[in-house]
């Protein structure tokens, strides 16, 4: 995946190098500007079994800052924020690949370097007994629970980097 | 044989006659005997579904999930341009202006409409509210929920948006919506059960062309819908995955 570009970024940013599960890596540019979660909306996406995005709804497009064309066909880690611990996503994948639903708090990275906070549910799409893809639905999180999760993630990141 | 048709009890009361007219039209056009049975609460309709007496149902999204996954029903069509959205409202004079202003301990009025309740509860989560820290008051209809707010017997209430919009102007003026869902992927659908699955395609085609005849058109007007849109297997599965995700 291409590096994030300074001309797309709004505000002052810091640079990080992220390495993804498939061994690829890219430069991400990160600001501390939050885009508030819109009331009453659900952010929906679907992927194939490898985590490649196949469907996004309008709320997903609006919140991520990418166009629909930029998202379809990309790995879902396009939204991975450097503040998120690896272990959270390992747990996500282990859970959904075993056929169960995963739920958790996630900080997502926008195209403009900012972030948005969600409570996400990810589940396998089971058709005729087989997993054919995954669906994720995000909703507005409880502020209190979100902050608790972010504190935990910061600690997990420290341990992962130790 | 006589087939049974039923309608999700959250249908708007103005359209009861419409469903009888629709049933007459359907019987005539299909050459089948269909009996319309309207249940006034979700519980008695569920019992009938469990007893496998239902063959055609205009189902809310929540029951549609169960019917398709567990009872081998097939979704045919959905009302054109109509989606299930949810409103949370408070009395107009309440100091509450947004969900985050609501505090634990509030009295929440809600109906037993399962998907409306589900979406409503999700919209209360940002304020850290759940059934554990609210005073939950189940009521028999949206009109009663509105009355509770007006009389000061509830602090907030969950409404199906359509039902909220159908309240009288006088009532609505006394209420303040603080949040409205914008999901657009959740909808009611017309489903057929195993005894009618072999006629599914015929019924779907009939419904899709309904707005093309003057008679079909007048039936649609009685139902309060503009027409039907086809729902295929994957459309229905997608909606069920979505409902499962937020449960
Ligand atoms: C349906 C689905 C939705 C996902 N949504 C997100 C998301 O919103 N943000 C995110 O960072 N990762 C999401 N993931 C996880 C990513 O696939 C990926 O595991 C994660 O970004 C971490 O990257 P890595 O696995 O390469 O370390 C999702 C996965 C699936 C299957």
Coordinates of C-alpha atoms and ligand atoms in Angstrom, one line a residue, chain A residues 18-24 43 45-53 60 75-81 84-90 92-93 96 102 106-109 116 118 120-125 133-138, ligand 1:
Chain A
X18 CA 3.5 0.4 10.1
X19 CA 4.2 -3.2 9.2
X20 CA 1.2 -5.2 8.4
X21 CA 0.4 -8.9 8.9
X22 CA 1.2 -9.7 5.3
X23 CA 4.8 -8.3 5.6
X24 CA 4.2 -5.1 3.7
X43 CA -20.6 2.4 9.8
X45 CA -18.1 -2.6 5.7
X46 CA -17.7 -6.1 4.3
X47 CA -14.5 -7.9 3.4
X48 CA -13.6 -11.2 1.6
X49 CA -12.0 -13.9 3.7
X50 CA -8.6 -12.3 3.4
X51 CA -9.8 -8.9 4.8
X52 CA -9.9 -7.1 1.5
X53 CA -12.7 -4.5 1.5
X60 CA -17.8 4.6 6.2
X75 CA -6.9 -4.4 2.8
X76 CA -8.9 -3.3 5.8
X77 CA -5.7 -2.4 7.6
X78 CA -5.8 0.9 5.5
X79 CA -7.6 2.2 8.7
X80 CA -5.1 0.8 11.2
X81 CA -4.0 3.5 13.7
X84 CA -3.9 0.2 18.3
X85 CA -2.1 -2.8 19.6
X86 CA -1.5 -5.8 17.4
X87 CA -3.0 -8.1 19.9
X88 CA -6.4 -6.6 19.5
X89 CA -6.5 -7.4 15.8
X90 CA -5.0 -10.9 16.4
X92 CA -10.4 -10.2 16.2
X93 CA -9.1 -12.5 13.4
X96 CA -14.1 -14.4 13.5
X102 CA -15.9 -10.2 17.8
X106 CA -11.2 0.7 17.9
X107 CA -9.3 3.9 17.1
X108 CA -9.3 4.3 13.3
X109 CA -7.0 6.4 11.1
X116 CA -12.4 8.5 14.9
X118 CA -15.9 3.4 17.3
X120 CA -17.0 -2.4 16.4
X121 CA -18.7 -5.7 15.8
X122 CA -17.2 -8.1 13.3
X123 CA -18.8 -11.3 12.3
X124 CA -18.3 -14.0 9.7
X125 CA -20.8 -14.2 6.8
X133 CA -16.4 -13.1 4.1
X134 CA -16.8 -10.8 7.0
X135 CA -19.1 -7.9 8.0
X136 CA -18.3 -5.1 10.4
X137 CA -20.7 -2.7 11.9
X138 CA -19.5 0.2 14.1
Ligands
LIG1 C1 -14.8 -7.0 8.4 C2 -13.5 -6.5 9.0 C3 -13.5 -5.1 9.4 C4 -12.3 -4.6 10.0 N1 -12.3 -3.3 10.3 C5 -11.2 -2.7 10.8 C6 -11.1 -1.3 11.1 O1 -12.1 -0.6 11.1 N2 -10.0 -0.8 11.5 C7 -8.8 -1.5 11.6 O2 -7.8 -1.0 12.0 N3 -8.8 -2.8 11.3 C8 -10.0 -3.4 10.9 N4 -10.0 -4.8 10.6 C9 -8.7 -5.6 10.9 C10 -7.7 -5.4 9.8 O3 -8.0 -6.5 8.8 C11 -6.3 -5.6 10.3 O4 -6.2 -6.9 10.9 C12 -5.9 -4.5 11.3 O5 -6.0 -3.3 10.7 C13 -4.4 -4.7 11.7 O6 -3.6 -4.9 10.7 P1 -2.6 -6.1 10.6 O7 -3.5 -7.3 10.8 O8 -2.0 -6.1 9.3 O9 -1.6 -6.0 11.7 C14 -11.1 -5.4 10.1 C15 -11.2 -6.7 9.7 C16 -12.3 -7.3 9.2 C17 -12.4 -8.7 8.8

